[in-house]
Amino acid sequence: MQTLSEPPTRWAWAEIDTGALRRNTRAFKGLIGARQRLCCVVKADAYGHGVERCAKVMHAAGADMFAVATVLEGIALREAGQKLPILLLSEPPATAVDALLEHDIMPSIYTPEFAWAYGERAAALGRVGKYHLAINTGMNRIGVHYTEVVDFRRSVEFHAGLECDGTFTHFATADEPDGWDHQLQCKRFVEAIAGLREAGFDPGIVHCDNTPGSVLNKDMHFDMIRAGIGLYGLQPCERAAAVLPLEPVMSIKARVTHECHPAMGEGVGYGYTYRVPRTRVQICTLPIGYADGLPRMLSNRMEVLYRGQRIRQVGNICMDQCMVAINETSILHPAIEAEPGDLMTIVGADGNERITLDELAGMCGTINYELACGFGMRLEKIYV
Ligand SMILES: *Cc1c(COP(=O)(O)O)cnc(C)c1O
């Protein structure tokens, strides 16, 4: 057995490379000027990488702000000791205003009702509630319509309990910066900001770029970029990969818990979706399954790395375990055999081979973002 650090209670884990995370964070700092800010998006437990440790690494590497998706994510960051500003990327129910103020989490705001409830509570506590105004420039997910931002500011601005700390939008097609759709969203945002200024409103920190926007459309950085996926070394699209190389942060590893040599024709796993095709095939079990984020739809399709070689996963992936086959295809190769305790790599590099989250996401018809979040659900994270 290798001397990797790993969890004492389970032979499956996510390895998080903090050096890669630090270098990726610095790479994003390098995209912006000294007076511009880097907002590190750490929603969904830092895209499955574990927010507590990741936020510390990002902070040390130059993060200026954190963004989260839920109030509880913001509270978890504060409870982990984070002092940087925290931005909630959407508007929670008005019943959340006390939690926001108590933990100093800035909401995004786009309804007068919420703005009012937040401002009232802040004023009652003798405080000022900072917020970021979200503008809908065409994604049609959240935000004040781009033609109505001045009216919106007018309708909330008189409230002494409110302070606009920033104004932002989010792009639907940032990975295609030359496209008409993106150009139109940019134009609407630029005009909305100009309109606010003309009407005498300070928009605060102006920001719009996510990872692909930050990498591909530097003209739109304004005062801050909001980077998520790229910090974790995952590329949002091939174009961004060509401009800003990044290092994957997450690897998924497991050790063989059981091995056997079923006779030719025997089935493997629930439903016998795989039958052993010949003699001397070794079936090895890994203690990782779909409840750990390994999609069941990858059953009989994905591969794992063993001693630098690709071997096939076989049979239906179970909730907590899956099986792989060794010496499955040819008796001509020198036979290799695994033993319980041997290390296999589900995502990451082994020798010259590498399995990426993109490879698995492609087979599932989804994106690396979703796979990373999934692997974060139950596996223990080991920070190296
Ligand atoms: C998730 C999110 C981001 C980060 O996007 P990436 O593509 O992961 O960089 C930025 N802004 C908003 C509003 C988001 O929801």
Short mmCIF file of C-alpha atoms and ligand atoms in Angstrom, two decimals:
data_model
loop_
_atom_site.label_atom_id
_atom_site.label_comp_id
_atom_site.label_asym_id
_atom_site.label_seq_id
_atom_site.Cartn_x
_atom_site.Cartn_y
_atom_site.Cartn_z
CA MET A 1 0.00 0.00 0.00
CA GLN A 2 1.16 3.49 -0.78
CA THR A 3 1.72 6.06 1.94
CA LEU A 4 -0.98 8.43 0.73
CA SER A 5 -2.90 10.25 3.38
CA GLU A 6 -6.43 8.93 3.25
CA PRO A 7 -9.46 8.53 5.49
CA PRO A 8 -9.14 5.89 8.19
CA THR A 9 -12.69 4.59 7.85
CA ARG A 10 -13.29 4.24 4.13
CA TRP A 11 -11.39 3.08 1.07
CA ALA A 12 -12.79 5.80 -1.18
CA TRP A 13 -12.12 9.51 -1.04
CA ALA A 14 -11.73 12.79 -2.91
CA GLU A 15 -8.20 14.15 -2.98
CA ILE A 16 -8.06 17.95 -3.14
CA ASP A 17 -4.81 19.45 -4.41
CA THR A 18 -4.46 22.72 -2.48
CA GLY A 19 -1.35 23.70 -4.45
CA ALA A 20 -3.32 23.52 -7.69
CA LEU A 21 -6.14 25.50 -6.09
CA ARG A 22 -3.69 28.20 -5.00
CA ARG A 23 -2.09 28.41 -8.45
CA ASN A 24 -5.46 28.56 -10.19
CA THR A 25 -6.60 31.35 -7.85
CA ARG A 26 -3.40 33.28 -8.61
CA ALA A 27 -3.98 32.74 -12.33
CA PHE A 28 -7.33 34.52 -12.01
CA LYS A 29 -5.72 37.30 -9.98
CA GLY A 30 -3.29 37.62 -12.85
CA LEU A 31 -6.14 38.29 -15.28
CA ILE A 32 -7.18 41.47 -13.47
CA GLY A 33 -5.54 44.75 -12.51
CA ALA A 34 -4.37 45.71 -9.03
CA ARG A 35 -7.54 47.73 -8.39
CA GLN A 36 -9.92 45.08 -9.60
CA ARG A 37 -11.26 42.39 -7.31
CA LEU A 38 -11.53 38.63 -7.45
CA CYS A 39 -14.77 37.21 -6.10
CA CYS A 40 -14.30 33.47 -5.55
CA VAL A 41 -17.54 31.56 -6.09
CA VAL A 42 -17.71 28.83 -3.45
CA LYS A 43 -21.34 27.80 -3.74
CA ALA A 44 -22.29 24.12 -3.36
CA ASP A 45 -19.48 23.49 -0.87
CA ALA A 46 -16.93 25.00 -3.26
CA TYR A 47 -18.23 22.97 -6.21
CA GLY A 48 -17.86 19.83 -4.11
CA HIS A 49 -14.27 20.58 -3.05
CA GLY A 50 -15.07 21.52 0.58
CA VAL A 51 -15.64 25.20 1.30
CA GLU A 52 -13.86 25.54 4.60
CA ARG A 53 -10.39 24.57 3.41
CA CYS A 54 -10.81 25.92 -0.11
CA ALA A 55 -11.85 29.36 1.13
CA LYS A 56 -8.73 29.55 3.31
CA VAL A 57 -6.50 28.69 0.35
CA MET A 58 -8.26 31.21 -1.90
CA HIS A 59 -8.09 33.90 0.75
CA ALA A 60 -4.34 33.40 1.11
CA ALA A 61 -3.98 33.45 -2.69
CA GLY A 62 -5.68 36.82 -3.06
CA ALA A 63 -9.47 36.40 -2.96
CA ASP A 64 -11.27 39.68 -2.24
CA MET A 65 -14.82 38.40 -1.80
CA PHE A 66 -16.73 35.11 -1.68
CA ALA A 67 -20.00 34.29 -3.40
CA VAL A 68 -22.47 31.64 -2.22
CA ALA A 69 -25.84 30.40 -3.39
CA THR A 70 -27.65 29.93 -0.08
CA VAL A 71 -27.76 31.71 3.26
CA LEU A 72 -26.64 28.54 5.04
CA GLU A 73 -23.58 28.38 2.79
CA GLY A 74 -22.75 31.93 3.82
CA ILE A 75 -23.19 31.11 7.50
CA ALA A 76 -20.92 28.07 7.12
CA LEU A 77 -18.21 30.34 5.70
CA ARG A 78 -18.54 32.76 8.61
CA GLU A 79 -18.49 29.89 11.09
CA ALA A 80 -15.28 28.73 9.43
CA GLY A 81 -13.84 32.11 10.40
CA GLN A 82 -13.99 33.92 7.05
CA LYS A 83 -13.87 37.71 7.38
CA LEU A 84 -14.02 38.69 3.68
CA PRO A 85 -17.25 40.09 2.25
CA ILE A 86 -19.76 37.38 1.31
CA LEU A 87 -22.23 37.87 -1.53
CA LEU A 88 -25.38 35.77 -1.82
CA LEU A 89 -25.98 35.32 -5.55
CA SER A 90 -29.78 35.46 -5.31
CA GLU A 91 -32.52 36.88 -3.16
CA PRO A 92 -33.64 34.63 -0.27
CA PRO A 93 -37.11 34.77 1.32
CA ALA A 94 -37.68 37.83 3.50
CA THR A 95 -37.63 35.52 6.54
CA ALA A 96 -33.84 35.31 6.02
CA VAL A 97 -33.06 38.96 6.74
CA ASP A 98 -32.05 38.41 10.36
CA ALA A 99 -29.62 35.65 9.41
CA LEU A 100 -28.11 37.86 6.69
CA LEU A 101 -27.56 40.77 9.03
CA GLU A 102 -26.33 38.64 11.89
CA HIS A 103 -23.70 36.97 9.73
CA ASP A 104 -22.89 39.95 7.53
CA ILE A 105 -23.90 38.32 4.27
CA MET A 106 -24.83 40.67 1.41
CA PRO A 107 -27.90 39.54 -0.52
CA SER A 108 -28.51 40.14 -4.20
CA ILE A 109 -31.66 42.21 -4.42
CA TYR A 110 -34.25 42.52 -7.16
CA THR A 111 -37.65 42.89 -5.54
CA PRO A 112 -38.84 45.98 -3.64
CA GLU A 113 -40.54 43.74 -1.06
CA PHE A 114 -37.30 42.07 -0.07
CA ALA A 115 -35.35 45.33 -0.20
CA TRP A 116 -37.90 46.85 2.15
CA ALA A 117 -37.86 43.97 4.64
CA TYR A 118 -34.04 43.93 4.65
CA GLY A 119 -33.74 47.70 5.02
CA GLU A 120 -36.35 47.87 7.78
CA ARG A 121 -34.63 45.19 9.83
CA ALA A 122 -31.21 46.75 9.33
CA ALA A 123 -32.51 50.19 10.39
CA ALA A 124 -34.21 48.68 13.44
CA LEU A 125 -30.86 47.23 14.48
CA GLY A 126 -29.13 50.55 13.87
CA ARG A 127 -27.23 49.00 10.97
CA VAL A 128 -26.92 49.48 7.24
CA GLY A 129 -27.78 46.49 5.06
CA LYS A 130 -25.37 46.23 2.14
CA TYR A 131 -26.65 44.57 -1.00
CA HIS A 132 -25.80 44.02 -4.65
CA LEU A 133 -28.38 44.94 -7.24
CA ALA A 134 -28.89 42.11 -9.73
CA ILE A 135 -29.79 43.12 -13.28
CA ASN A 136 -31.53 40.83 -15.75
CA THR A 137 -29.82 41.58 -19.06
CA GLY A 138 -31.21 38.58 -20.90
CA MET A 139 -30.47 35.39 -18.98
CA ASN A 140 -34.02 35.72 -17.62
CA ARG A 141 -33.17 33.92 -14.40
CA ILE A 142 -33.08 36.65 -11.74
CA GLY A 143 -32.70 40.41 -11.58
CA VAL A 144 -34.35 43.71 -12.24
CA HIS A 145 -35.08 44.14 -15.97
CA TYR A 146 -32.27 46.16 -17.55
CA THR A 147 -34.65 48.95 -18.53
CA GLU A 148 -35.97 49.34 -14.98
CA VAL A 149 -32.86 49.65 -12.84
CA VAL A 150 -33.07 53.40 -12.33
CA ASP A 151 -36.69 53.15 -11.25
CA PHE A 152 -35.81 50.32 -8.93
CA ARG A 153 -33.01 52.26 -7.28
CA ARG A 154 -35.35 55.23 -6.89
CA SER A 155 -37.95 53.05 -5.23
CA VAL A 156 -35.56 51.65 -2.60
CA GLU A 157 -32.85 54.28 -2.26
CA PHE A 158 -34.60 56.53 0.21
CA HIS A 159 -34.38 53.76 2.79
CA ALA A 160 -31.72 54.69 5.32
CA GLY A 161 -31.22 51.02 6.15
CA LEU A 162 -29.96 50.10 2.66
CA GLU A 163 -26.65 50.60 0.93
CA CYS A 164 -25.88 49.48 -2.60
CA ASP A 165 -22.42 47.86 -2.43
CA GLY A 166 -22.44 46.59 -6.01
CA THR A 167 -24.36 46.08 -9.23
CA PHE A 168 -24.05 43.01 -11.42
CA THR A 169 -25.48 40.81 -14.09
CA HIS A 170 -24.87 37.24 -15.21
CA PHE A 171 -24.36 36.16 -18.81
CA ALA A 172 -26.13 33.26 -20.47
CA THR A 173 -23.56 32.74 -23.24
CA ALA A 174 -20.24 33.96 -21.82
CA ASP A 175 -18.47 31.06 -23.53
CA GLU A 176 -19.31 32.61 -26.92
CA PRO A 177 -18.13 36.19 -26.46
CA ASP A 178 -18.31 37.06 -30.17
CA GLY A 179 -21.90 35.94 -30.52
CA TRP A 180 -24.72 38.40 -30.97
CA ASP A 181 -26.50 37.16 -27.84
CA HIS A 182 -23.50 37.94 -25.67
CA GLN A 183 -22.83 41.30 -27.30
CA LEU A 184 -26.43 42.28 -26.67
CA GLN A 185 -26.28 41.33 -22.99
CA CYS A 186 -23.04 43.31 -22.61
CA LYS A 187 -24.59 46.35 -24.26
CA ARG A 188 -27.65 46.22 -22.02
CA PHE A 189 -25.43 45.99 -18.92
CA VAL A 190 -23.17 48.86 -19.98
CA GLU A 191 -26.18 51.03 -20.71
CA ALA A 192 -27.89 50.15 -17.43
CA ILE A 193 -24.76 51.11 -15.46
CA ALA A 194 -24.42 54.35 -17.42
CA GLY A 195 -28.11 55.09 -16.79
CA LEU A 196 -27.64 54.64 -13.04
CA ARG A 197 -24.69 57.03 -13.03
CA GLU A 198 -26.53 59.62 -15.12
CA ALA A 199 -29.41 59.49 -12.66
CA GLY A 200 -26.97 60.17 -9.83
CA PHE A 201 -26.80 56.65 -8.37
CA ASP A 202 -23.49 55.06 -7.44
CA PRO A 203 -23.62 51.43 -8.66
CA GLY A 204 -20.80 50.42 -6.28
CA ILE A 205 -18.71 47.46 -7.39
CA VAL A 206 -19.70 46.68 -10.97
CA HIS A 207 -19.27 43.03 -12.02
CA CYS A 208 -20.55 40.55 -14.57
CA ASP A 209 -17.90 38.02 -15.67
CA ASN A 210 -17.97 34.37 -14.56
CA THR A 211 -15.08 32.04 -15.49
CA PRO A 212 -15.55 31.99 -19.28
CA GLY A 213 -16.30 35.71 -19.35
CA SER A 214 -13.22 36.49 -17.23
CA VAL A 215 -11.00 34.48 -19.54
CA LEU A 216 -12.50 35.32 -22.94
CA ASN A 217 -13.87 38.85 -22.59
CA LYS A 218 -11.46 40.98 -20.60
CA ASP A 219 -13.17 44.22 -21.67
CA MET A 220 -16.04 43.35 -19.38
CA HIS A 221 -14.12 42.83 -16.13
CA PHE A 222 -15.25 46.21 -14.67
CA ASP A 223 -14.44 46.30 -10.92
CA MET A 224 -14.59 42.58 -10.14
CA ILE A 225 -14.74 39.13 -11.72
CA ARG A 226 -16.70 36.22 -10.26
CA ALA A 227 -14.75 33.05 -10.90
CA GLY A 228 -16.08 29.64 -9.96
CA ILE A 229 -15.31 26.55 -12.00
CA GLY A 230 -11.89 27.72 -13.18
CA LEU A 231 -10.58 28.03 -9.62
CA TYR A 232 -11.09 24.30 -9.30
CA GLY A 233 -9.05 23.70 -12.43
CA LEU A 234 -12.05 22.78 -14.56
CA GLN A 235 -12.62 24.44 -17.91
CA PRO A 236 -16.02 25.87 -18.83
CA CYS A 237 -15.32 25.40 -22.54
CA GLU A 238 -12.51 24.50 -24.93
CA ARG A 239 -11.89 28.09 -25.92
CA ALA A 240 -11.17 29.10 -22.35
CA ALA A 241 -8.84 26.11 -21.96
CA ALA A 242 -6.73 27.38 -24.85
CA VAL A 243 -6.34 30.82 -23.25
CA LEU A 244 -5.86 30.00 -19.57
CA PRO A 245 -4.45 26.57 -18.70
CA LEU A 246 -5.52 25.43 -15.24
CA GLU A 247 -4.72 22.47 -12.99
CA PRO A 248 -7.50 20.09 -11.88
CA VAL A 249 -7.90 20.19 -8.11
CA MET A 250 -10.12 17.15 -7.45
CA SER A 251 -9.11 13.51 -7.87
CA ILE A 252 -11.30 10.57 -6.89
CA LYS A 253 -9.58 7.47 -5.55
CA ALA A 254 -10.59 4.14 -4.11
CA ARG A 255 -9.00 0.90 -2.97
CA VAL A 256 -10.11 -2.57 -3.96
CA THR A 257 -12.25 -4.07 -1.18
CA HIS A 258 -12.95 -7.49 -2.71
CA GLU A 259 -11.86 -9.60 -5.68
CA CYS A 260 -13.13 -12.78 -7.24
CA HIS A 261 -12.93 -14.81 -10.45
CA PRO A 262 -16.49 -15.71 -11.46
CA ALA A 263 -16.84 -18.51 -13.99
CA MET A 264 -17.47 -17.61 -17.62
CA GLY A 265 -21.13 -16.64 -18.07
CA GLU A 266 -21.68 -15.55 -14.48
CA GLY A 267 -23.38 -12.16 -14.02
CA VAL A 268 -22.04 -9.18 -12.09
CA GLY A 269 -24.10 -6.75 -10.01
CA TYR A 270 -27.81 -5.89 -9.90
CA GLY A 271 -29.72 -7.09 -12.93
CA TYR A 272 -26.72 -8.93 -14.42
CA THR A 273 -26.15 -6.19 -17.00
CA TYR A 274 -22.67 -7.65 -17.45
CA ARG A 275 -21.70 -11.29 -17.87
CA VAL A 276 -18.17 -12.53 -17.54
CA PRO A 277 -17.04 -13.20 -21.13
CA ARG A 278 -14.30 -15.75 -20.55
CA THR A 279 -12.25 -17.51 -17.92
CA ARG A 280 -9.69 -15.83 -15.68
CA VAL A 281 -11.47 -12.48 -15.56
CA GLN A 282 -10.94 -10.84 -12.19
CA ILE A 283 -13.83 -8.80 -10.79
CA CYS A 284 -12.72 -6.17 -8.27
CA THR A 285 -15.03 -4.13 -6.07
CA LEU A 286 -14.51 -0.46 -5.26
CA PRO A 287 -16.42 1.11 -2.33
CA ILE A 288 -17.83 4.06 -4.29
CA GLY A 289 -21.25 4.36 -5.88
CA TYR A 290 -23.89 6.73 -7.13
CA ALA A 291 -24.53 8.14 -3.65
CA ASP A 292 -20.93 9.34 -3.83
CA GLY A 293 -21.57 11.13 -7.09
CA LEU A 294 -20.56 8.40 -9.52
CA PRO A 295 -23.51 8.55 -11.93
CA ARG A 296 -25.30 5.23 -12.39
CA MET A 297 -25.69 5.98 -16.07
CA LEU A 298 -21.94 5.39 -16.42
CA SER A 299 -22.50 1.70 -15.65
CA ASN A 300 -20.63 -0.53 -18.12
CA ARG A 301 -19.32 2.57 -19.90
CA MET A 302 -16.69 4.23 -17.73
CA GLU A 303 -13.14 3.16 -17.06
CA VAL A 304 -10.85 3.51 -14.05
CA LEU A 305 -7.05 3.56 -13.82
CA TYR A 306 -5.11 0.73 -12.28
CA ARG A 307 -1.31 0.77 -12.37
CA GLY A 308 -1.43 3.41 -15.07
CA GLN A 309 -3.77 1.41 -17.31
CA ARG A 310 -7.42 1.79 -18.15
CA ILE A 311 -9.74 -0.99 -17.04
CA ARG A 312 -13.48 -1.21 -17.53
CA GLN A 313 -16.16 -0.71 -14.95
CA VAL A 314 -18.67 -3.57 -15.30
CA GLY A 315 -22.19 -4.26 -14.05
CA ASN A 316 -24.59 -1.67 -12.71
CA ILE A 317 -23.03 0.92 -10.43
CA CYS A 318 -24.62 0.44 -6.98
CA MET A 319 -25.41 3.10 -4.39
CA ASP A 320 -22.17 2.59 -2.47
CA GLN A 321 -20.03 0.24 -4.54
CA CYS A 322 -19.12 -0.65 -8.08
CA MET A 323 -17.17 -3.38 -9.84
CA VAL A 324 -14.35 -3.29 -12.38
CA ALA A 325 -12.94 -6.08 -14.53
CA ILE A 326 -9.30 -7.05 -14.98
CA ASN A 327 -7.99 -9.31 -17.78
CA GLU A 328 -11.34 -9.04 -19.42
CA THR A 329 -10.52 -8.85 -23.09
CA SER A 330 -7.41 -10.84 -23.97
CA ILE A 331 -5.39 -13.70 -22.62
CA LEU A 332 -2.45 -12.62 -24.75
CA HIS A 333 -1.49 -9.69 -22.53
CA PRO A 334 0.57 -10.52 -19.47
CA ALA A 335 -2.13 -11.01 -16.90
CA ILE A 336 -2.32 -8.50 -14.08
CA GLU A 337 -4.15 -9.24 -10.90
CA ALA A 338 -5.27 -6.83 -8.22
CA GLU A 339 -5.41 -7.47 -4.51
CA PRO A 340 -7.66 -5.99 -1.85
CA GLY A 341 -6.14 -2.67 -0.82
CA ASP A 342 -4.80 -1.83 -4.29
CA LEU A 343 -5.35 1.76 -5.38
CA MET A 344 -7.53 2.68 -8.34
CA THR A 345 -8.15 6.15 -9.74
CA ILE A 346 -11.66 7.08 -10.82
CA VAL A 347 -10.82 10.70 -11.63
CA GLY A 348 -7.27 11.98 -11.92
CA ALA A 349 -3.90 10.85 -13.17
CA ASP A 350 -2.03 7.58 -12.75
CA GLY A 351 1.21 7.26 -14.69
CA ASN A 352 0.68 8.68 -18.16
CA GLU A 353 -3.07 8.11 -18.13
CA ARG A 354 -5.63 10.57 -16.87
CA ILE A 355 -9.40 10.40 -16.47
CA THR A 356 -11.00 13.83 -16.32
CA LEU A 357 -14.34 15.01 -15.01
CA ASP A 358 -14.93 16.21 -18.58
CA GLU A 359 -14.61 12.65 -19.88
CA LEU A 360 -17.20 11.36 -17.40
CA ALA A 361 -19.47 14.39 -17.90
CA GLY A 362 -19.37 13.91 -21.67
CA MET A 363 -20.55 10.31 -21.30
CA CYS A 364 -23.43 11.53 -19.11
CA GLY A 365 -24.44 14.34 -21.45
CA THR A 366 -23.71 16.90 -18.73
CA ILE A 367 -20.97 19.32 -17.67
CA ASN A 368 -17.98 18.98 -15.34
CA TYR A 369 -19.71 21.33 -12.87
CA GLU A 370 -22.41 18.76 -12.10
CA LEU A 371 -19.98 15.88 -11.65
CA ALA A 372 -17.75 17.91 -9.28
CA CYS A 373 -20.74 18.86 -7.10
CA GLY A 374 -21.85 15.22 -7.02
CA PHE A 375 -18.50 13.88 -5.86
CA GLY A 376 -18.59 16.45 -3.05
CA MET A 377 -21.73 15.01 -1.49
CA ARG A 378 -20.52 12.13 0.63
CA LEU A 379 -16.88 11.33 -0.03
CA GLU A 380 -14.41 12.49 2.57
CA LYS A 381 -12.03 15.10 1.26
CA ILE A 382 -8.32 14.72 1.79
CA TYR A 383 -6.34 17.93 1.30
CA VAL A 384 -2.85 17.45 -0.04
C1 LIG B 1 -22.16 30.16 -10.42
C2 LIG B 1 -22.06 31.60 -10.74
C3 LIG B 1 -20.82 32.16 -11.10
C4 LIG B 1 -19.58 31.34 -11.34
O1 LIG B 1 -19.64 30.74 -12.62
P1 LIG B 1 -18.46 29.83 -13.18
O2 LIG B 1 -18.85 29.52 -14.56
O3 LIG B 1 -18.38 28.63 -12.31
O4 LIG B 1 -17.23 30.68 -13.09
C5 LIG B 1 -20.76 33.53 -11.27
N1 LIG B 1 -21.87 34.29 -11.11
C6 LIG B 1 -23.07 33.78 -10.79
C7 LIG B 1 -24.24 34.67 -10.64
C8 LIG B 1 -23.21 32.41 -10.62
O5 LIG B 1 -24.41 31.90 -10.33
#
